[in-house]
Coordinates of C-alpha atoms and ligand atoms in Angstrom, one line a residue:
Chain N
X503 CA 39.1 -81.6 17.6
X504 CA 37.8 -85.5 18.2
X505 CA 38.0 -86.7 14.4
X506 CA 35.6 -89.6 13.6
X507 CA 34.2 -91.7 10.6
X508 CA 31.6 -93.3 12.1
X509 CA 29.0 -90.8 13.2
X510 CA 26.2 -89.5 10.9
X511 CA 27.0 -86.1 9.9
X512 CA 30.6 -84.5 9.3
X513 CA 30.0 -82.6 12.8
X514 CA 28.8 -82.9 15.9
X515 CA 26.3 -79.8 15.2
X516 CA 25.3 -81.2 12.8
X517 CA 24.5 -84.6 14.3
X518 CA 22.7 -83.0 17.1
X519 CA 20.6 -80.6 14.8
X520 CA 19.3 -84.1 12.7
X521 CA 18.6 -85.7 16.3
X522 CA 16.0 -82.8 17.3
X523 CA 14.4 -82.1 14.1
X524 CA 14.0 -86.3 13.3
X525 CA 12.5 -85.8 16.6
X526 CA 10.0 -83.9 16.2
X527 CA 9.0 -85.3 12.6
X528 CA 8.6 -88.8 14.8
X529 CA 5.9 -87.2 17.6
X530 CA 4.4 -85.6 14.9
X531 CA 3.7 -89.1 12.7
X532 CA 2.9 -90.5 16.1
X533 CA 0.6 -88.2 17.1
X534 CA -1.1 -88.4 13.7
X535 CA -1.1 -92.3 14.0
X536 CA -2.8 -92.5 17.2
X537 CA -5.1 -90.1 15.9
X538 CA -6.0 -92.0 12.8
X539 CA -7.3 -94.7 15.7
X540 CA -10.5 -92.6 16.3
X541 CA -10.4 -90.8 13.5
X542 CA -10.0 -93.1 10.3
X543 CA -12.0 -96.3 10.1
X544 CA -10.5 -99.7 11.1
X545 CA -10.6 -101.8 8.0
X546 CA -9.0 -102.6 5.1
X547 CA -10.5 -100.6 3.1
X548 CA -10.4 -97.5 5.1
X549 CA -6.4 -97.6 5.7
X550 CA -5.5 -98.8 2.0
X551 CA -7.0 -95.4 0.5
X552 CA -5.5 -93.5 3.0
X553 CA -2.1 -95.3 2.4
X554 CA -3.1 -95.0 -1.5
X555 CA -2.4 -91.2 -1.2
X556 CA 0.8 -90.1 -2.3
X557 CA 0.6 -87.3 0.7
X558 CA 0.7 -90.4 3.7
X559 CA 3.3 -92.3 1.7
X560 CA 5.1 -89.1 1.5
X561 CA 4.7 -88.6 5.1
X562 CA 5.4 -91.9 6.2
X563 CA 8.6 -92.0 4.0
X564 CA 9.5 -88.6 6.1
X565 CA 8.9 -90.6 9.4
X566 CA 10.9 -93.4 8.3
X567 CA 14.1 -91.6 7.1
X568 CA 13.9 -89.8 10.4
X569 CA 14.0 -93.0 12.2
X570 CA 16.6 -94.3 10.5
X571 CA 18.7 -91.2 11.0
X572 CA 17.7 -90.7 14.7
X573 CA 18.3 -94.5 15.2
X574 CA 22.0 -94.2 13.8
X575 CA 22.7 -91.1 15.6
X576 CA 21.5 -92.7 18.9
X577 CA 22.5 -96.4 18.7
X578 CA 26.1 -94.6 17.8
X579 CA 26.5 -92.2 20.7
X580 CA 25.3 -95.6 22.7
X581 CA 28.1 -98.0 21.4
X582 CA 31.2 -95.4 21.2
X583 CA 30.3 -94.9 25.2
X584 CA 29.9 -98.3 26.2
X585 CA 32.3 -100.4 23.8
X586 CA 35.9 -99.8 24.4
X587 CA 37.1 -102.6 22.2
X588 CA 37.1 -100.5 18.4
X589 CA 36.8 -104.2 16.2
X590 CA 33.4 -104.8 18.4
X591 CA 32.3 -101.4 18.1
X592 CA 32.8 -101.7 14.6
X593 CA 30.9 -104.8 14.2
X594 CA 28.0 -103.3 16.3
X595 CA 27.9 -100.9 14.3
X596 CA 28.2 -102.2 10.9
X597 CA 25.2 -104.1 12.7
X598 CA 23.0 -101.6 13.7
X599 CA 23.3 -100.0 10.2
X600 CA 22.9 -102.8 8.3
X601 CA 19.3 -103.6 10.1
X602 CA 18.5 -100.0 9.8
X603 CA 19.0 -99.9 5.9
X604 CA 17.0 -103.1 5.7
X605 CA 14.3 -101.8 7.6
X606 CA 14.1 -98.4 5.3
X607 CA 14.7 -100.5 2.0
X608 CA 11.7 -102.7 3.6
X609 CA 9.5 -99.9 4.3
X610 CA 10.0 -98.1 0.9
X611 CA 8.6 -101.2 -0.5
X612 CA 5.9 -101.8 2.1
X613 CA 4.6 -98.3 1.5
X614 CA 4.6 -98.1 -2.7
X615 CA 3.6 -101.6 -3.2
X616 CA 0.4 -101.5 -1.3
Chain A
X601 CA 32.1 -91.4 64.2
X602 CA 33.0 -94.4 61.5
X603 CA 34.8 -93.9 58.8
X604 CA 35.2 -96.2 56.0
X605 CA 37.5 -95.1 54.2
X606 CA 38.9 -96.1 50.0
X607 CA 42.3 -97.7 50.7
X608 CA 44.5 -98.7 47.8
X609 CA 49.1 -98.9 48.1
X610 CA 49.6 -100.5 44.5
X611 CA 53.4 -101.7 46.5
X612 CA 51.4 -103.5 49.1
X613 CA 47.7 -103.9 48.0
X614 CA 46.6 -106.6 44.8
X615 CA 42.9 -104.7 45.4
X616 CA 41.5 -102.0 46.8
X617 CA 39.6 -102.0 49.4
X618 CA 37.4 -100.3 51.9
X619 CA 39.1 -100.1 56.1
X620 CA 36.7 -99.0 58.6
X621 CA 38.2 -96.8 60.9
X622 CA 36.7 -95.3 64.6
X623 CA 37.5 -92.1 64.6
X624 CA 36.9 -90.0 67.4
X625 CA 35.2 -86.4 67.3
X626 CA 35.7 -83.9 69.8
X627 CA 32.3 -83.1 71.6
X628 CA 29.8 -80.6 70.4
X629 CA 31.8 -79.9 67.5
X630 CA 30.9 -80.2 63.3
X631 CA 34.1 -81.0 62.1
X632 CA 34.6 -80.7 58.3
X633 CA 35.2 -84.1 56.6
X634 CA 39.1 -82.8 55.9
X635 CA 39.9 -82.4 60.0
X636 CA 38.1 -86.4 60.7
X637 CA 40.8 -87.5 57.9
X638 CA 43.6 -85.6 59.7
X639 CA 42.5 -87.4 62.9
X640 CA 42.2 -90.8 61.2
X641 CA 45.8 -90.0 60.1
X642 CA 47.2 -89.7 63.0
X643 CA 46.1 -93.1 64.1
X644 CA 47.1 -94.3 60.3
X645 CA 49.9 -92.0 59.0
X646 CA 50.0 -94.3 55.6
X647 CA 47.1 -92.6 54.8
X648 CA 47.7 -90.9 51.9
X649 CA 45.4 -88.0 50.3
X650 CA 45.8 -84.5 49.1
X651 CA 45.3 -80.7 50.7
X652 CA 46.6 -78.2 50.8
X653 CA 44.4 -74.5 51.6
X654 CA 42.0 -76.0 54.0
X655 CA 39.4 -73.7 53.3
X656 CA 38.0 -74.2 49.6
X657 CA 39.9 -72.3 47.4
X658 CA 42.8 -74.2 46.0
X659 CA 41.0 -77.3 44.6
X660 CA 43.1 -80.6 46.0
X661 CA 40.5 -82.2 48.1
X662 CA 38.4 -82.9 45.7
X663 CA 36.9 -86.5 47.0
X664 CA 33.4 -88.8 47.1
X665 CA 32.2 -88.8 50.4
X666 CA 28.7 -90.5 50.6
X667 CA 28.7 -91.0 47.4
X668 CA 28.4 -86.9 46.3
X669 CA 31.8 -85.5 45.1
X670 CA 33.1 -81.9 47.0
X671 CA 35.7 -80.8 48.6
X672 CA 36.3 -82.1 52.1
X673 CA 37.9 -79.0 53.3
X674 CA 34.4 -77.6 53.3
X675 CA 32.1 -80.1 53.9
X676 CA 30.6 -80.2 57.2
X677 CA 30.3 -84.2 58.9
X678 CA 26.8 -83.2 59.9
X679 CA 26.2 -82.6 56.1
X680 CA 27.3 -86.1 54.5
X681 CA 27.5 -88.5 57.5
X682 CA 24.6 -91.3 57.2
X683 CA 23.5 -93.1 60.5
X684 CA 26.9 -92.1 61.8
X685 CA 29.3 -93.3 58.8
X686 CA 31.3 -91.3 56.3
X687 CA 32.3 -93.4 53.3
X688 CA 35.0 -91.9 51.5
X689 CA 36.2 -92.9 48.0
X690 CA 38.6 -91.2 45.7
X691 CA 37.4 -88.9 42.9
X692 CA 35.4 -91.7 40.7
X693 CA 36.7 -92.4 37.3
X694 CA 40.2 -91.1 37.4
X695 CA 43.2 -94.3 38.2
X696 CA 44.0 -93.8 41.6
X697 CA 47.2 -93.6 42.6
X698 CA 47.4 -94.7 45.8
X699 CA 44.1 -94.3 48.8
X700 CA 42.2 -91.0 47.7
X701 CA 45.3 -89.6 45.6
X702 CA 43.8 -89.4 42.2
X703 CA 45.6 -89.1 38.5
X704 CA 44.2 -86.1 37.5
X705 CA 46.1 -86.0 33.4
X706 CA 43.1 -86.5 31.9
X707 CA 41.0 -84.1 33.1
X708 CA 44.4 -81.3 32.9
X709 CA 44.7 -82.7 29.0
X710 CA 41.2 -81.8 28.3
X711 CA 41.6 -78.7 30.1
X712 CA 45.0 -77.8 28.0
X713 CA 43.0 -79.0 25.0
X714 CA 40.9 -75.6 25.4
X715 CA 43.7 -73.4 25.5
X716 CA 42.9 -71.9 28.5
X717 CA 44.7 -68.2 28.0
X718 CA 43.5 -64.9 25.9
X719 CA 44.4 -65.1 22.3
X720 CA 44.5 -61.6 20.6
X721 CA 46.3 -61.1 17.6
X722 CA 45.9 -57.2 17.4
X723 CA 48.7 -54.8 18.7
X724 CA 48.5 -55.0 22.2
X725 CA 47.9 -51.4 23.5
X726 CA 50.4 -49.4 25.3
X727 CA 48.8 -49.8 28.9
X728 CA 45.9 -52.7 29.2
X729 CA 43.4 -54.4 27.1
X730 CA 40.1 -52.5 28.5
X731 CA 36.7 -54.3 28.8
X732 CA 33.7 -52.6 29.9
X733 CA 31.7 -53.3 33.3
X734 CA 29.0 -55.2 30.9
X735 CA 31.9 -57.8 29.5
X736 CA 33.5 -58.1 32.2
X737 CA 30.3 -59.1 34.3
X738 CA 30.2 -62.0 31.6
X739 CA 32.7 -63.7 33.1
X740 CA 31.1 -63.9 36.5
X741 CA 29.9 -67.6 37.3
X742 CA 32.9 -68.8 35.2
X743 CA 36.3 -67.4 35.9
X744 CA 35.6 -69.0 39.7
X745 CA 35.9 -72.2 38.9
X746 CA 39.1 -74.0 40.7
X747 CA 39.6 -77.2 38.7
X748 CA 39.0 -79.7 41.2
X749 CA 37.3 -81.9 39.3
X750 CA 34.5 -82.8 41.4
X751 CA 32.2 -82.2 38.7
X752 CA 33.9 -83.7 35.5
X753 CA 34.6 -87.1 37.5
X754 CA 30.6 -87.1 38.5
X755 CA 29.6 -87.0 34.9
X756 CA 29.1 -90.4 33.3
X757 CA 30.0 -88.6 29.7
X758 CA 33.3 -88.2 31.0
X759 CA 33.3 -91.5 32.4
X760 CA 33.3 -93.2 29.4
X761 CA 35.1 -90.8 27.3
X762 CA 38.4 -88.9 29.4
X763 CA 39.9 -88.7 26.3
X764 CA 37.4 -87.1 23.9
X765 CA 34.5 -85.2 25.8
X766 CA 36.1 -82.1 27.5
X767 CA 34.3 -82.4 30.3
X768 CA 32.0 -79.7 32.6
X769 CA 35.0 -77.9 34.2
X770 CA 37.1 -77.4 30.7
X771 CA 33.8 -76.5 28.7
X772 CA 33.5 -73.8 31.4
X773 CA 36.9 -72.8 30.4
X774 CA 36.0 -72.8 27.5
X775 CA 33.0 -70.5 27.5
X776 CA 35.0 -68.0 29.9
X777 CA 37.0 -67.4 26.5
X778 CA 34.9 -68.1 24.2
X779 CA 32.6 -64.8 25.7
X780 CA 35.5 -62.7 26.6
X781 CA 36.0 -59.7 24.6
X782 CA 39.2 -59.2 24.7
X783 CA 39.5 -62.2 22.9
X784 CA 39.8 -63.0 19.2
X785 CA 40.2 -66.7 19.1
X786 CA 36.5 -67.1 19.0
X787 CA 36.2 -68.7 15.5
X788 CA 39.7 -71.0 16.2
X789 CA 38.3 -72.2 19.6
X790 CA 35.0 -73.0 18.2
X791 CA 35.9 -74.8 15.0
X792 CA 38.2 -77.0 17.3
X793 CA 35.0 -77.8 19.3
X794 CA 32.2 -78.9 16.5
X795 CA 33.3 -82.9 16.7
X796 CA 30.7 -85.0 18.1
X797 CA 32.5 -85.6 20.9
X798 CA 33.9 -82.2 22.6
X799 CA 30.9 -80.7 23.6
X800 CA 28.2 -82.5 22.2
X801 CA 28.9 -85.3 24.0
X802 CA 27.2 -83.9 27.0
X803 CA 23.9 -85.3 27.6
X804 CA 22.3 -82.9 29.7
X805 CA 22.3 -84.8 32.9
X806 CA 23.4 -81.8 35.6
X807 CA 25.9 -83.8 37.7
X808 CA 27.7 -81.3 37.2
X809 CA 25.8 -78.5 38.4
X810 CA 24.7 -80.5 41.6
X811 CA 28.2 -81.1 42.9
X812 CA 30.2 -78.1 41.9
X813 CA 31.2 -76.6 45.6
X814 CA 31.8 -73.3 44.0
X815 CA 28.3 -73.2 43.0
X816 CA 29.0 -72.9 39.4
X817 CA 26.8 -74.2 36.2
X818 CA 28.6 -75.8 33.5
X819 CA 25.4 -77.4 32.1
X820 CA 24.1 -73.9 31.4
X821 CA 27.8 -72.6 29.6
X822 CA 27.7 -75.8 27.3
X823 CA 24.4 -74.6 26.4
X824 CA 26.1 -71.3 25.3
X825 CA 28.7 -73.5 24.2
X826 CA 26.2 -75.3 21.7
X827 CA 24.4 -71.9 20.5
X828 CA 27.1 -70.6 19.6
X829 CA 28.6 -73.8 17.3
X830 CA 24.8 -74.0 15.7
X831 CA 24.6 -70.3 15.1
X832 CA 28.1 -71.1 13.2
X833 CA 27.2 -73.5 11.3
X834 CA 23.7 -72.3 10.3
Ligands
SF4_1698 S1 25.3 -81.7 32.2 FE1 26.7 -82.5 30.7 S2 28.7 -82.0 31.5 FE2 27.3 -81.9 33.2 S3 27.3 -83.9 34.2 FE3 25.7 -83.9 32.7 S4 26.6 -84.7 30.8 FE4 28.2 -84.1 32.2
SF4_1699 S1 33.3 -76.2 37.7 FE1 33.1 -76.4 39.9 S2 33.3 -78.6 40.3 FE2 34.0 -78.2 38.2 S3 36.2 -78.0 38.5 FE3 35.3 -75.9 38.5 S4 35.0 -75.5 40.7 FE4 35.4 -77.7 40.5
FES1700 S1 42.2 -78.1 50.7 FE1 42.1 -76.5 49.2 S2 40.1 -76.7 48.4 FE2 40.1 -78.1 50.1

């Protein structure tokens, strides 16, 4: 047994389990955002009622968690195979989840303060 | 036939380097790539590399030639040789010990890491442990495997983490117990698995697969491998 702090999860199961399903809650939001580019008018109007419903900020929460997550999970795996030197790693880390949390703080507010 | 070949005597050599050698081959005949190093040998007996069946069944040989890992004991000339040149390199990512002599204690730590023997704690039986023809046909495509290596040192995972990703060969190992029946370690072996490291470290890539000379897959066992430790912990 590899022990480790850093990663997501308590296990590598689990880790990998959280990889595939935030995948496929991103290409589903994607899919549904290219969509809304025929299917949803392109104004202001149009997007800030659909954005107005709690269902898309719900959704778009979803998709935004999962990147976060999925993000973490990869840009980990990423930096623990190509940075030997543990205080860089660290830092790199520490980085990469610092933006991340920003970016989901950011987005929470984004998506209830329209 | 030329033959550049990995040369590296940490007593005489700051770097290593690469010594093109002429070497020549009898007429009308496909040696295999371990006879052209016995003949470049003899015209260089500081050579140094290992053998030791000669035909594929003990493991030593493991090497890079072209730039595919296999054993040289059973690799035909005609199959690696590129507009007449072999290029031979010791096993990649493993400290080389001197020319294609490779320190192989990583790869054996992961492999003792798996604890690589039956486990049973019931009372052994007076005569033998039985299996049926249908268990013991689950072992096929694993129990061959010789631990040469070739496929954990062409596997970037393993590359940049000897020391925590078991690697192809000792994941096969692993399987081969985890699916035995007459073993009862099952839940032991797999709880020492689930790290993020051990097995899931494994990225899919097949290296593996491709250069195994004994024509095993690994890729496909860590996939059992990885059922088996989500089915666990679901
Ligand atoms: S399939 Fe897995 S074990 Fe095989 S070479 Fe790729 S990463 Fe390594
Ligand atoms: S799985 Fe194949 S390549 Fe890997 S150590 Fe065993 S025999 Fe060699
Ligand atoms: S010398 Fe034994 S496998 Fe090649």
């Amino acid at each position: 047994m590899v022990t480790s702090v850093t990663n997501f999860g308590r296990s590598g199961a689990y880790d990998w389990m959280v990889q595939r399903v935030s995948a496929v809650v991103l290409a589903v939001y994607t899919l549904w955002l290219v969509g809304l580019i025929f299917f949803c008018p392109m104004d202001y109007a149009g997007w800030s009622a659909l954005f107005g419903k709690t269902s898309v900020r719900i959704f778009s929460l979803m998709a935004l968690l999962a990147l976060g997550a999925h993000a973490w999970i990869g840009l980990w795996t990423v930096t623990t195979d190509y940075i030997k030197n543990g205080l860089v790693r660290f830092i790199a880390q520490a980085g990469c989840g610092t933006v991340m949390f920003f970016y989901v703080v950011w987005g929470v507010q984004i998506l209830w303060g329209l | 036939m030329l033959v550049s070949v990995y040369r590296y005597n940490p007593e005489r050599d700051e770097v290593p380097f690469m010594q093109d050698v002429e070497v020549d081959i009898p007429a009308g005949k496909d040696l295999m790539v371990l006879d052209v190093l016995a003949l470049l040998k003899e015209k260089d007996p500081t050579m140094a590399y290992r053998r030791s069946c000669r035909e594929g069944v003990c493991g030593s040989d493991g090497m890079n030639m072209n730039g595919k890992n296999g054993l040289a004991c059973i690799t035909p000339i005609s199959a690696v040789a590129k507009d007449g040149k072999i290029v031979l390199r010791p096993l990649p990512g493993l400290p080389v010990i001197r020319d294609l002599v490779v320190d192989m204690s990583l790869f054996y730590q992961q492999y003792e890491k798996i604890q690589p023997f039956l486990q049973n704690k019931t009372p052994a039986p007076a005569i033998e442990r039985l299996q049926s023809p249908e268990d013991r046909e689950k072992l096929d495509g694993l129990y061959e495997c010789i631990l040469c290596a070739c496929c954990s040192t062409a596997c970037p995972s393993f590359w940049w983490n000897p020391d925590k990703f078991v690697g192809p060969s000792g994941l096969l190992q692993a399987y081969r117990f985890l699916v035995d029946s007459r073993d009862t370690a099952t839940e032991e072996r797999l709880a020492a698995l689930d790290d993020p490291f051990s097995v899931f470290r494994c990225r899919g890539i097949m290296n593996c697969v491709s250069v195994c000379p004994k024509g095993l897959n690994p890729t496909k066992a860590i996939g059992h491998i990885r059922n088996m430790l989500l089915q666990r912990a679901t």
